[in-house]
Short mmCIF file of C-alpha atoms in Angstrom, two decimals:
data_model
loop_
_atom_site.label_atom_id
_atom_site.label_comp_id
_atom_site.label_asym_id
_atom_site.label_seq_id
_atom_site.Cartn_x
_atom_site.Cartn_y
_atom_site.Cartn_z
CA LYS A 1 64.90 -124.46 47.72
CA ALA A 2 67.89 -126.85 48.22
CA GLY A 3 70.96 -126.53 45.87
CA VAL A 4 72.69 -129.14 44.06
CA THR A 5 74.29 -131.57 46.03
CA GLN A 6 77.06 -134.00 45.15
CA THR A 7 78.49 -137.29 46.74
CA PRO A 8 81.04 -138.06 47.99
CA ARG A 9 83.05 -135.14 48.54
CA TYR A 10 86.21 -136.03 48.22
CA LEU A 11 87.59 -139.64 47.11
CA ILE A 12 91.11 -141.10 46.99
CA LYS A 13 91.47 -144.15 44.76
CA THR A 14 94.31 -145.89 42.97
CA ARG A 15 95.33 -146.51 39.42
CA GLY A 16 93.10 -148.88 37.64
CA GLN A 17 90.00 -148.51 39.92
CA GLN A 18 87.05 -147.27 39.14
CA VAL A 19 84.66 -144.94 40.89
CA THR A 20 80.80 -143.52 40.86
CA LEU A 21 79.94 -140.13 41.76
CA SER A 22 76.39 -139.06 42.27
CA CYS A 23 74.30 -135.78 41.95
CA SER A 24 71.36 -134.28 42.87
CA PRO A 25 69.94 -131.40 40.72
CA ILE A 26 67.81 -128.68 42.26
CA SER A 27 64.32 -129.95 42.61
CA GLY A 28 62.21 -129.59 39.10
CA HIS A 29 65.37 -129.35 37.17
CA ARG A 30 65.73 -132.05 34.64
CA SER A 31 69.10 -131.30 33.07
CA VAL A 32 71.98 -132.50 34.72
CA SER A 33 75.77 -131.75 33.38
CA TRP A 34 79.08 -133.29 34.21
CA TYR A 35 82.19 -131.45 34.04
CA GLN A 36 85.86 -132.10 34.55
CA GLN A 37 87.92 -129.11 35.97
CA THR A 38 91.74 -129.34 36.55
CA PRO A 39 94.37 -126.54 36.72
CA GLY A 40 95.68 -126.84 33.55
CA GLN A 41 92.76 -127.43 31.33
CA GLY A 42 90.25 -125.68 33.37
CA LEU A 43 86.42 -126.38 33.11
CA GLN A 44 85.77 -128.82 30.44
CA PHE A 45 82.60 -130.39 29.53
CA LEU A 46 81.56 -134.56 29.66
CA PHE A 47 78.07 -134.79 29.33
CA GLU A 48 74.42 -133.42 29.66
CA TYR A 49 71.53 -135.66 30.52
CA PHE A 50 68.11 -134.73 30.19
CA SER A 51 65.12 -136.67 31.12
CA GLU A 52 67.49 -140.28 31.47
CA THR A 53 69.09 -139.51 27.98
CA GLN A 54 72.01 -138.21 27.46
CA ARG A 55 71.59 -135.09 25.14
CA ASN A 56 75.47 -134.07 24.83
CA LYS A 57 78.99 -135.34 25.27
CA GLY A 58 82.27 -133.55 25.21
CA ASN A 59 85.41 -135.06 24.04
CA PHE A 60 86.34 -137.56 26.54
CA PRO A 61 87.29 -141.34 26.77
CA GLY A 62 84.90 -144.09 26.54
CA ARG A 63 86.03 -144.68 30.54
CA PHE A 64 83.73 -141.86 31.63
CA SER A 65 80.18 -142.35 31.31
CA GLY A 66 77.06 -141.30 33.32
CA ARG A 67 73.48 -142.02 33.49
CA GLN A 68 70.20 -140.01 34.79
CA PHE A 69 67.42 -141.85 36.88
CA SER A 70 63.58 -140.96 36.79
CA ASN A 71 63.95 -138.93 39.65
CA SER A 72 66.55 -136.68 37.92
CA ARG A 73 69.43 -137.78 39.81
CA SER A 74 72.37 -138.66 37.95
CA GLU A 75 75.70 -140.57 38.57
CA MET A 76 79.19 -140.36 36.38
CA ASN A 77 81.23 -143.69 36.62
CA VAL A 78 84.88 -143.25 35.53
CA SER A 79 86.51 -146.86 35.13
CA THR A 80 90.22 -147.73 34.99
CA LEU A 81 91.29 -144.83 36.71
CA GLU A 82 94.60 -142.83 35.47
CA LEU A 83 96.47 -140.50 37.35
CA GLY A 84 95.23 -137.82 35.08
CA ASP A 85 91.75 -138.37 36.10
CA SER A 86 92.63 -136.50 39.63
CA ALA A 87 90.21 -133.68 39.46
CA LEU A 88 87.26 -131.64 40.56
CA TYR A 89 84.43 -133.04 39.16
CA LEU A 90 81.42 -130.42 39.24
CA CYS A 91 77.92 -131.11 38.41
CA ALA A 92 75.43 -128.56 37.39
CA SER A 93 71.45 -128.45 37.20
CA LYS A 94 69.34 -126.36 35.00
CA VAL A 95 65.49 -126.39 34.24
CA SER A 96 65.91 -124.26 30.63
CA GLN A 97 68.26 -123.72 28.20
CA GLU A 98 69.62 -121.10 30.12
CA THR A 99 71.07 -120.70 33.39
CA GLN A 100 72.78 -123.87 35.00
CA TYR A 101 73.62 -123.85 38.94
CA PHE A 102 76.82 -126.06 40.23
CA GLY A 103 76.98 -128.36 43.07
CA PRO A 104 80.27 -128.02 45.50
CA GLY A 105 82.09 -130.62 43.20
CA THR A 106 83.72 -134.29 44.29
CA ARG A 107 87.52 -133.36 44.42
CA LEU A 108 89.11 -136.83 42.81
CA LEU A 109 92.67 -137.87 43.51
CA VAL A 110 93.97 -140.82 41.90
CA LEU A 111 97.19 -142.13 43.32
CA GLN B 1 91.99 -120.95 18.32
CA LYS B 2 90.31 -121.42 21.52
CA GLU B 3 86.30 -121.35 21.27
CA VAL B 4 86.40 -119.23 24.34
CA GLU B 5 89.39 -117.04 25.48
CA GLN B 6 90.28 -115.17 28.62
CA ASN B 7 93.70 -113.67 30.11
CA SER B 8 94.51 -115.76 32.71
CA GLY B 9 95.96 -113.36 35.03
CA PRO B 10 96.22 -112.19 37.62
CA LEU B 11 94.62 -108.81 36.99
CA SER B 12 95.35 -106.79 40.12
CA VAL B 13 93.07 -103.87 40.79
CA PRO B 14 92.97 -101.42 44.04
CA GLU B 15 90.22 -101.41 46.41
CA GLY B 16 87.74 -99.29 44.85
CA ALA B 17 88.67 -99.32 41.55
CA ILE B 18 86.81 -100.89 38.52
CA ALA B 19 87.68 -104.38 37.42
CA SER B 20 87.66 -105.04 33.65
CA LEU B 21 87.27 -108.80 32.63
CA ASN B 22 87.09 -109.85 29.05
CA CYS B 23 86.11 -112.70 27.09
CA THR B 24 85.99 -113.68 23.14
CA TYR B 25 84.42 -116.27 21.40
CA SER B 26 84.78 -118.05 18.22
CA ASP B 27 81.15 -119.26 17.40
CA ARG B 28 79.13 -116.12 15.63
CA GLY B 29 76.20 -118.55 16.58
CA SER B 30 76.27 -118.16 20.63
CA GLN B 31 73.08 -116.97 21.91
CA SER B 32 73.94 -117.15 25.90
CA PHE B 33 76.70 -115.58 27.65
CA PHE B 34 77.24 -115.97 31.38
CA TRP B 35 79.92 -114.94 33.72
CA TYR B 36 80.66 -117.24 37.18
CA ARG B 37 82.81 -116.17 40.06
CA GLN B 38 85.00 -119.05 41.31
CA TYR B 39 86.93 -118.60 44.71
CA SER B 40 89.72 -121.17 45.31
CA GLY B 41 88.43 -124.52 46.49
CA LYS B 42 84.76 -123.78 45.54
CA SER B 43 82.62 -124.37 42.70
CA PRO B 44 81.59 -121.48 40.30
CA GLU B 45 78.54 -119.37 41.14
CA LEU B 46 76.69 -117.87 38.82
CA ILE B 47 77.14 -113.69 38.53
CA MET B 48 75.45 -112.49 35.60
CA SER B 49 73.90 -113.87 32.43
CA ILE B 50 73.40 -111.62 29.06
CA TYR B 51 71.64 -112.59 25.96
CA SER B 52 71.39 -108.78 24.02
CA ASN B 53 74.03 -106.53 22.83
CA GLY B 54 74.53 -103.97 24.78
CA ASP B 55 74.63 -103.44 28.80
CA LYS B 56 72.99 -105.36 31.66
CA GLU B 57 74.00 -103.69 35.30
CA ASP B 58 73.07 -105.57 38.79
CA GLY B 59 74.51 -104.11 41.46
CA ARG B 60 78.22 -103.53 41.12
CA PHE B 61 78.52 -105.78 38.19
CA THR B 62 78.00 -105.04 34.46
CA ALA B 63 77.83 -107.36 31.63
CA GLN B 64 78.77 -106.00 28.36
CA LEU B 65 77.96 -107.93 24.81
CA ASN B 66 79.04 -107.26 21.55
CA LYS B 67 77.85 -110.06 19.33
CA ALA B 68 79.41 -108.47 16.10
CA SER B 69 82.95 -108.14 17.52
CA GLN B 70 82.49 -111.60 19.45
CA TYR B 71 83.41 -110.35 23.06
CA VAL B 72 81.89 -110.09 26.34
CA SER B 73 83.23 -108.08 29.31
CA LEU B 74 82.50 -107.87 33.20
CA LEU B 75 83.22 -104.58 34.64
CA ILE B 76 83.07 -104.82 38.37
CA ARG B 77 82.97 -101.36 40.11
CA ASP B 78 84.15 -100.29 43.54
CA SER B 79 86.08 -103.65 43.71
CA GLN B 80 86.63 -105.05 47.50
CA PRO B 81 88.96 -107.60 48.31
CA SER B 82 85.95 -109.89 48.43
CA ASP B 83 85.75 -109.77 45.16
CA SER B 84 89.15 -111.74 44.63
CA ALA B 85 88.55 -114.85 43.04
CA THR B 86 88.64 -116.36 39.48
CA TYR B 87 86.38 -115.29 37.21
CA LEU B 88 84.77 -117.76 34.23
CA CYS B 89 83.10 -116.86 30.73
CA ALA B 90 80.51 -119.16 29.65
CA VAL B 91 79.17 -119.09 26.15
CA ALA B 92 76.17 -121.34 25.19
CA PRO B 93 76.20 -121.76 21.37
CA GLY B 94 72.57 -122.69 20.82
CA THR B 95 73.27 -126.80 21.65
CA TYR B 96 73.00 -128.06 24.98
CA LYS B 97 76.25 -127.51 26.53
CA TYR B 98 78.43 -124.54 27.68
CA ILE B 99 82.00 -123.60 26.75
CA PHE B 100 84.07 -121.98 29.70
CA GLY B 101 87.01 -120.21 29.35
CA THR B 102 89.68 -120.94 31.42
CA GLY B 103 89.27 -117.89 33.79
CA THR B 104 90.76 -114.95 34.85
CA ARG B 105 92.16 -114.51 38.33
CA LEU B 106 91.30 -111.15 39.86
CA LYS B 107 93.49 -110.07 42.85
CA VAL B 108 91.78 -106.75 44.97
CA LEU B 109 94.81 -105.44 46.76
CA ALA B 110 93.19 -103.69 49.90
#
């Protein structure tokens, strides 16, 4: 079974721009979660989607948004990028409330 | 107090020794606990999950859970240089999200 895939793998943007990241979960997994990972803060939860509905949300500003499509693929959008948004963005999928599996991540650099 | 706490390390152990990684959590209602391994520049990969008090063994790895004391640990027996990575403890407090510790960096010295 194919794992979680994320595109693109690397991105360079400038401050003020917006970016959209994509995540395709493992087949049959309906839950997709997004995390931001930075050296200083570690892995921080952004939000989770299940059956096209946001089920939970972390403590991030409204510039961070997401959505999920009927095929369970998910996108995350960050508007008005700031230097501090430079991070590894990880997507994870799971079929139940338990074990989740991570994708390879998208490394975003904001200049 | 952080919700999930881990010693950042690095924890250095010689090859063949037992590495002991610890994690404490604050939410007493937490039901599910996970250990992930993350190599530098890679995404986290699941090593173990544990839900009940006691020990759970899988190969060289043993997870230990003590809900009364609110800690979970991971033992790695016969540590190998390839085990050198950051180990992340994650706790699912019964809602639809995981809370991760900041990780412990393990270095296994050949």
